[in-house]
Coordinates of C-alpha atoms in Angstrom, one line a residue:
M1 CA -14.8 2.4 -16.1
S2 CA -11.8 0.2 -16.0
G3 CA -10.8 -1.8 -19.1
N4 CA -11.4 -5.0 -17.0
Y5 CA -15.1 -4.2 -16.9
L6 CA -17.4 -4.5 -19.9
S7 CA -20.0 -1.7 -20.5
V8 CA -23.5 -2.6 -19.5
R9 CA -26.0 -2.2 -22.4
P10 CA -29.6 -2.5 -21.2
D11 CA -31.0 -2.4 -24.8
W12 CA -28.7 -5.3 -25.8
L13 CA -29.6 -7.3 -22.7
A14 CA -33.3 -6.9 -23.3
L15 CA -33.0 -8.6 -26.7
G16 CA -32.5 -12.0 -25.0
E17 CA -34.1 -11.7 -21.6
E18 CA -35.6 -15.0 -20.5
E19 CA -38.2 -15.9 -17.9
A20 CA -36.8 -17.3 -14.6
L21 CA -36.6 -21.1 -14.5
E22 CA -37.6 -22.8 -11.2
P23 CA -38.7 -19.5 -9.6
T24 CA -39.2 -21.0 -6.2
L25 CA -35.7 -22.4 -5.8
P26 CA -34.2 -20.6 -2.7
I27 CA -31.0 -18.7 -3.5
I28 CA -28.4 -16.8 -1.6
D29 CA -26.4 -14.7 -4.0
A30 CA -22.9 -15.2 -2.5
H31 CA -21.2 -12.2 -4.2
H32 CA -22.4 -8.9 -5.5
H33 CA -21.4 -5.2 -5.2
F34 CA -22.7 -1.7 -5.1
Y35 CA -20.7 0.7 -7.2
D36 CA -20.5 4.5 -6.9
R37 CA -17.8 5.5 -9.3
P38 CA -17.4 8.1 -12.0
G39 CA -19.5 6.9 -15.0
W40 CA -20.9 3.9 -13.1
T41 CA -23.5 3.8 -10.3
Y42 CA -25.1 0.6 -9.2
L43 CA -26.6 0.7 -5.7
D44 CA -29.3 -1.2 -3.7
A45 CA -32.2 -0.1 -5.8
D46 CA -30.4 -1.3 -9.0
Y47 CA -29.6 -4.7 -7.5
L48 CA -33.2 -5.1 -6.3
A49 CA -34.4 -4.3 -9.8
D50 CA -32.2 -7.1 -11.2
A51 CA -33.0 -9.5 -8.3
G52 CA -36.7 -8.9 -8.8
T53 CA -36.9 -10.4 -12.3
G54 CA -38.1 -13.8 -11.1
H55 CA -35.5 -15.8 -9.1
A56 CA -36.1 -16.4 -5.4
I57 CA -33.1 -14.4 -4.0
E58 CA -33.7 -14.7 -0.3
A59 CA -30.4 -13.1 0.9
T60 CA -27.1 -11.9 -0.4
V61 CA -23.5 -11.5 0.6
Y62 CA -22.1 -8.0 -0.2
M63 CA -18.5 -7.8 -1.5
Q64 CA -16.3 -4.8 -1.1
A65 CA -16.1 -2.5 -4.1
L66 CA -14.4 0.8 -3.1
T67 CA -17.8 2.3 -2.5
R68 CA -18.6 5.2 -0.2
Y69 CA -15.4 5.3 1.9
R70 CA -15.2 7.8 4.6
D71 CA -13.8 11.1 3.3
T72 CA -12.4 12.2 6.7
G73 CA -10.4 10.7 9.5
S74 CA -7.6 8.2 9.5
E75 CA -6.6 6.8 6.1
H76 CA -6.7 3.1 7.3
L77 CA -10.2 3.5 8.7
K78 CA -11.7 5.1 5.6
P79 CA -12.9 1.7 4.1
V80 CA -15.1 1.3 7.1
G81 CA -17.4 3.8 5.4
E82 CA -18.3 1.2 2.9
T83 CA -19.6 -1.1 5.6
E84 CA -21.5 1.8 7.2
Y85 CA -23.1 2.7 3.9
V86 CA -24.1 -0.9 3.1
V87 CA -25.8 -1.3 6.5
S88 CA -27.6 2.0 6.1
A89 CA -28.8 1.2 2.6
T90 CA -30.0 -2.3 3.4
N91 CA -31.2 -2.2 7.0
A92 CA -34.8 -3.0 6.0
R93 CA -35.8 -6.2 4.4
T94 CA -36.8 -5.0 0.9
G95 CA -39.3 -7.0 -1.1
G96 CA -38.7 -10.1 1.1
R97 CA -34.9 -10.1 0.3
Q98 CA -32.3 -9.6 3.0
L99 CA -29.7 -7.6 1.1
A100 CA -26.1 -7.8 2.5
Q101 CA -27.0 -10.3 5.2
G102 CA -23.3 -10.9 5.2
I103 CA -20.8 -8.1 4.4
V104 CA -17.2 -8.5 3.3
G105 CA -15.2 -5.3 3.5
Y106 CA -11.7 -4.1 2.8
A107 CA -8.7 -3.5 5.1
D108 CA -5.1 -3.2 4.2
L109 CA -3.8 -6.5 5.5
R110 CA -0.2 -5.3 5.2
R111 CA -0.8 -3.4 8.4
G112 CA -0.3 -6.8 10.1
A113 CA -1.4 -7.0 13.7
A114 CA -2.3 -3.3 13.6
V115 CA -5.2 -4.2 11.2
Q116 CA -7.1 -5.4 14.3
A117 CA -8.4 -1.9 14.9
V118 CA -9.8 -1.7 11.4
L119 CA -11.4 -5.1 11.7
E120 CA -13.0 -4.1 15.0
A121 CA -14.4 -0.9 13.4
H122 CA -15.9 -2.9 10.6
E123 CA -17.5 -5.3 13.1
V124 CA -19.1 -2.3 15.0
A125 CA -20.2 -0.7 11.7
G126 CA -21.6 -4.0 10.4
Q127 CA -24.1 -4.4 13.3
G128 CA -23.6 -8.2 13.3
R129 CA -23.4 -8.6 9.6
F130 CA -19.6 -8.2 9.0
R131 CA -18.0 -11.5 8.0
G132 CA -14.5 -10.9 6.5
I133 CA -12.1 -9.1 4.3
R134 CA -11.1 -9.1 0.7
H135 CA -7.8 -7.5 -0.1
L136 CA -7.1 -8.1 -3.8
V137 CA -3.8 -9.7 -4.8
T138 CA -4.3 -9.9 -8.6
W139 CA -1.0 -9.6 -10.4
D140 CA 0.4 -10.8 -13.8
A141 CA 3.5 -10.0 -15.9
D142 CA 1.0 -9.0 -18.6
S143 CA 0.1 -5.6 -17.3
S144 CA -2.9 -5.4 -19.7
L145 CA -4.7 -7.7 -17.4
S146 CA -4.4 -5.4 -14.4
N147 CA -7.2 -3.2 -13.0
P148 CA -5.6 0.2 -12.2
L149 CA -7.9 0.6 -9.3
T150 CA -6.9 -2.6 -7.6
A151 CA -3.5 -3.7 -9.0
A152 CA -1.4 -5.5 -6.4
P153 CA 2.4 -6.0 -6.2
R154 CA 3.8 -9.3 -7.2
G155 CA 3.9 -12.0 -4.5
L156 CA 1.7 -10.2 -2.0
L157 CA 0.4 -13.4 -0.5
A158 CA 3.9 -14.3 0.7
D159 CA 4.6 -10.9 2.2
P160 CA 5.2 -11.3 6.0
A161 CA 3.2 -8.2 6.9
Y162 CA 0.3 -9.4 4.7
R163 CA 0.4 -12.8 6.4
A164 CA 0.3 -11.1 9.8
G165 CA -2.9 -9.5 8.6
L166 CA -4.3 -12.9 7.6
A167 CA -3.5 -14.1 11.1
A168 CA -5.5 -11.2 12.5
L169 CA -8.5 -12.4 10.5
A170 CA -8.1 -15.9 11.9
V171 CA -7.9 -14.6 15.5
R172 CA -11.2 -12.8 15.1
G173 CA -13.0 -15.7 13.5
L174 CA -13.3 -13.8 10.2
S175 CA -13.0 -15.2 6.6
Y176 CA -10.7 -14.2 3.7
D177 CA -12.1 -13.7 0.2
A178 CA -9.4 -14.4 -2.4
W179 CA -9.5 -12.7 -5.8
L180 CA -6.4 -13.6 -7.8
L181 CA -5.6 -15.0 -11.2
W182 CA -5.2 -18.7 -11.8
P183 CA -1.4 -18.7 -12.2
Q184 CA -1.3 -17.4 -8.6
L185 CA -3.2 -20.3 -7.2
P186 CA -0.1 -22.1 -5.9
E187 CA 0.5 -19.1 -3.7
L188 CA -2.9 -19.5 -2.3
I189 CA -2.3 -23.2 -1.6
D190 CA 0.7 -22.1 0.5
V191 CA -1.5 -19.6 2.4
A192 CA -4.2 -22.3 3.0
D193 CA -1.5 -24.6 4.5
A194 CA -0.1 -21.8 6.7
F195 CA -3.6 -20.8 8.0
P196 CA -5.6 -24.0 8.3
D197 CA -8.2 -22.4 10.6
L198 CA -8.8 -19.5 8.3
P199 CA -11.9 -19.9 6.0
I200 CA -10.7 -19.0 2.5
I201 CA -13.3 -18.3 -0.2
V202 CA -11.8 -18.3 -3.8
N203 CA -13.7 -15.9 -6.0
H204 CA -14.8 -16.4 -9.6
C205 CA -13.8 -20.0 -10.2
G206 CA -10.2 -19.3 -9.3
G207 CA -9.4 -16.5 -11.7
V208 CA -9.9 -17.8 -15.2
V209 CA -7.8 -15.7 -17.6
R210 CA -7.8 -16.4 -21.4
I211 CA -6.8 -13.1 -23.0
G212 CA -3.6 -11.2 -23.4
A213 CA -0.6 -13.4 -22.8
Y214 CA -3.0 -16.4 -22.3
A215 CA -5.0 -16.0 -25.5
G216 CA -5.1 -19.1 -27.9
R217 CA -3.9 -21.5 -25.2
D218 CA -7.2 -22.8 -24.0
D219 CA -6.4 -26.5 -23.5
E220 CA -3.1 -25.8 -21.8
I221 CA -4.7 -23.2 -19.5
F222 CA -7.6 -25.4 -18.6
Q223 CA -5.3 -28.3 -17.7
S224 CA -3.1 -26.1 -15.6
W225 CA -6.0 -24.3 -13.9
Q226 CA -7.7 -27.6 -13.2
G227 CA -4.6 -29.1 -11.6
H228 CA -4.2 -26.1 -9.3
M229 CA -7.9 -26.2 -8.3
R230 CA -7.7 -29.9 -7.5
A231 CA -4.7 -29.3 -5.3
L232 CA -6.4 -26.4 -3.6
A233 CA -9.5 -28.5 -3.0
K234 CA -7.4 -30.8 -0.8
R235 CA -7.3 -28.0 1.8
P236 CA -10.5 -28.3 3.7
N237 CA -10.6 -24.7 4.8
V238 CA -10.9 -23.5 1.1
F239 CA -14.3 -22.9 -0.6
V240 CA -15.0 -21.6 -4.1
K241 CA -17.5 -19.3 -5.7
L242 CA -19.0 -20.4 -9.0
G243 CA -19.6 -17.3 -11.2
G244 CA -17.7 -14.2 -12.2
L245 CA -17.1 -15.5 -15.8
G246 CA -18.6 -12.5 -17.5
M247 CA -15.5 -10.3 -17.3
R248 CA -13.2 -9.2 -20.1
I249 CA -10.3 -11.3 -18.8
N250 CA -12.3 -14.6 -18.9
G251 CA -12.2 -14.5 -22.7
F252 CA -15.6 -15.9 -23.5
G253 CA -16.5 -13.0 -25.7
F254 CA -20.2 -13.0 -24.9
E255 CA -20.3 -9.2 -25.4
K256 CA -19.2 -9.5 -29.1
A257 CA -22.3 -11.2 -30.4
A258 CA -25.3 -9.4 -31.9
L259 CA -27.6 -11.0 -29.3
P260 CA -26.9 -11.6 -25.6
P261 CA -26.2 -15.2 -24.7
T262 CA -29.0 -17.5 -23.7
S263 CA -28.8 -19.5 -20.5
R264 CA -28.1 -22.6 -22.6
Q265 CA -25.2 -20.9 -24.3
L266 CA -23.8 -19.7 -20.9
A267 CA -24.2 -23.2 -19.4
D268 CA -22.4 -24.8 -22.2
A269 CA -19.6 -22.4 -22.1
W270 CA -19.2 -22.6 -18.3
R271 CA -19.8 -26.3 -17.8
P272 CA -16.1 -27.5 -18.0
W273 CA -14.9 -24.9 -15.5
M274 CA -17.8 -25.1 -13.0
A275 CA -18.2 -28.8 -13.2
S276 CA -14.5 -29.2 -12.5
C277 CA -14.8 -27.0 -9.4
I278 CA -17.8 -29.0 -8.1
D279 CA -16.0 -32.3 -8.8
A280 CA -13.0 -31.2 -6.9
F281 CA -14.6 -29.3 -4.0
G282 CA -18.0 -31.0 -3.8
P283 CA -21.3 -29.1 -3.6
M284 CA -20.9 -28.4 0.2
R285 CA -17.8 -26.3 -0.6
C286 CA -19.2 -24.5 -3.7
M287 CA -21.6 -21.6 -3.9
F288 CA -23.1 -19.7 -6.8
E289 CA -22.6 -15.9 -7.2
S290 CA -24.0 -13.3 -9.5
N291 CA -20.9 -10.9 -9.4
F292 CA -23.3 -8.2 -10.4
P293 CA -23.0 -5.5 -11.7
V294 CA -19.6 -6.6 -13.1
D295 CA -20.9 -9.6 -15.1
K296 CA -23.9 -7.5 -16.3
G297 CA -21.7 -6.5 -19.3
S298 CA -22.1 -10.0 -20.6
Y299 CA -25.5 -11.3 -19.7
S300 CA -28.7 -10.5 -17.7
F301 CA -29.2 -11.5 -14.1
T302 CA -32.1 -13.8 -15.1
N303 CA -30.2 -15.6 -17.8
G304 CA -27.1 -16.0 -15.5
W305 CA -29.1 -17.8 -12.8
N306 CA -31.0 -19.8 -15.4
A307 CA -27.6 -21.0 -16.6
F308 CA -26.7 -22.1 -13.1
K309 CA -29.9 -24.0 -12.8
R310 CA -29.4 -25.7 -16.1
L311 CA -25.9 -26.7 -15.1
T312 CA -27.2 -28.5 -12.0
Q313 CA -30.2 -30.2 -13.5
G314 CA -28.7 -33.6 -12.9
F315 CA -27.8 -33.0 -9.3
S316 CA -29.7 -34.2 -6.3
D317 CA -32.0 -31.9 -4.3
S318 CA -29.5 -31.7 -1.4
E319 CA -26.6 -31.0 -3.7
R320 CA -28.6 -28.1 -5.3
R321 CA -29.6 -26.7 -1.9
S322 CA -25.9 -26.6 -1.0
L323 CA -24.8 -24.9 -4.3
F324 CA -27.6 -22.3 -4.4
H325 CA -28.2 -21.6 -0.7
D326 CA -26.7 -23.7 2.1
T327 CA -23.0 -23.4 1.4
A328 CA -23.1 -19.6 1.4
R329 CA -25.3 -19.6 4.5
R330 CA -22.9 -21.9 6.4
V331 CA -19.6 -20.4 5.2
Y332 CA -20.6 -16.8 5.8
R333 CA -22.5 -17.7 9.0
L334 CA -25.8 -16.1 7.9
G335 CA -28.8 -16.2 10.2

């Protein structure tokens, strides 16, 4: 397991498991994975076990995770195996939940216009559910923040070949999921300006990093991050996912306590970051995500969604519908 990911400890999580609040509130989980890696397996049955703990998860968006690639054939087409696997594993509505109603896959966008063949193969494999691409661009001078499986070269968003790949997404009416670290947000602003017709979905509150070279600088980091996110929000083709703050790089340290965090503790810790996103983008451009199983190292599925519900208790019904359900449905074009 990469050092970016915290170990999942079921016995520890069980010490603080809550009952689901507002169990009838409809939810689309805008971001989860299946993992099939050495030492870590989390597939459809595992997600259903988490999603079946009380919240009304009606549908989900599956996010690429290097899972079940093809092991034969052309190298650039091997990631299509992930889309094939996800469709096969989730074709039936299970327990009333439409798993992976939207699928975001991987393609090497540095192939430029040639990536069209890969996108077409994903669309065929997706059987009407394929929605876009995530090609990670996370980079920092502090190499301790890098995930060895997904490390990207510096400045990838400005690479002409990569941008030609982004143009191919726009031509096909697909979206682009952006996972990067907050100091890279100005690079994404430039991309949003260059491709105004490309829907861009920023993952995990814009890449909050508060460890390594960024440790002990919370106020400075928050102000800089907030300024970048406010600037990004001025681009109407950009949306943001609220979640993904249970990773090592976020620096909240939930995993260090004797007991797992309660939903109130999570809500209090996340409020400045998520409230800033909602203030900047508005509820119609924000959507909640579980980021499971990655965030499961810090808190349970139930407590995480309870925290989102606590965070939005002062919002109107229509605003909550957008945040929990309608934004994801609209942006990912879910039926």
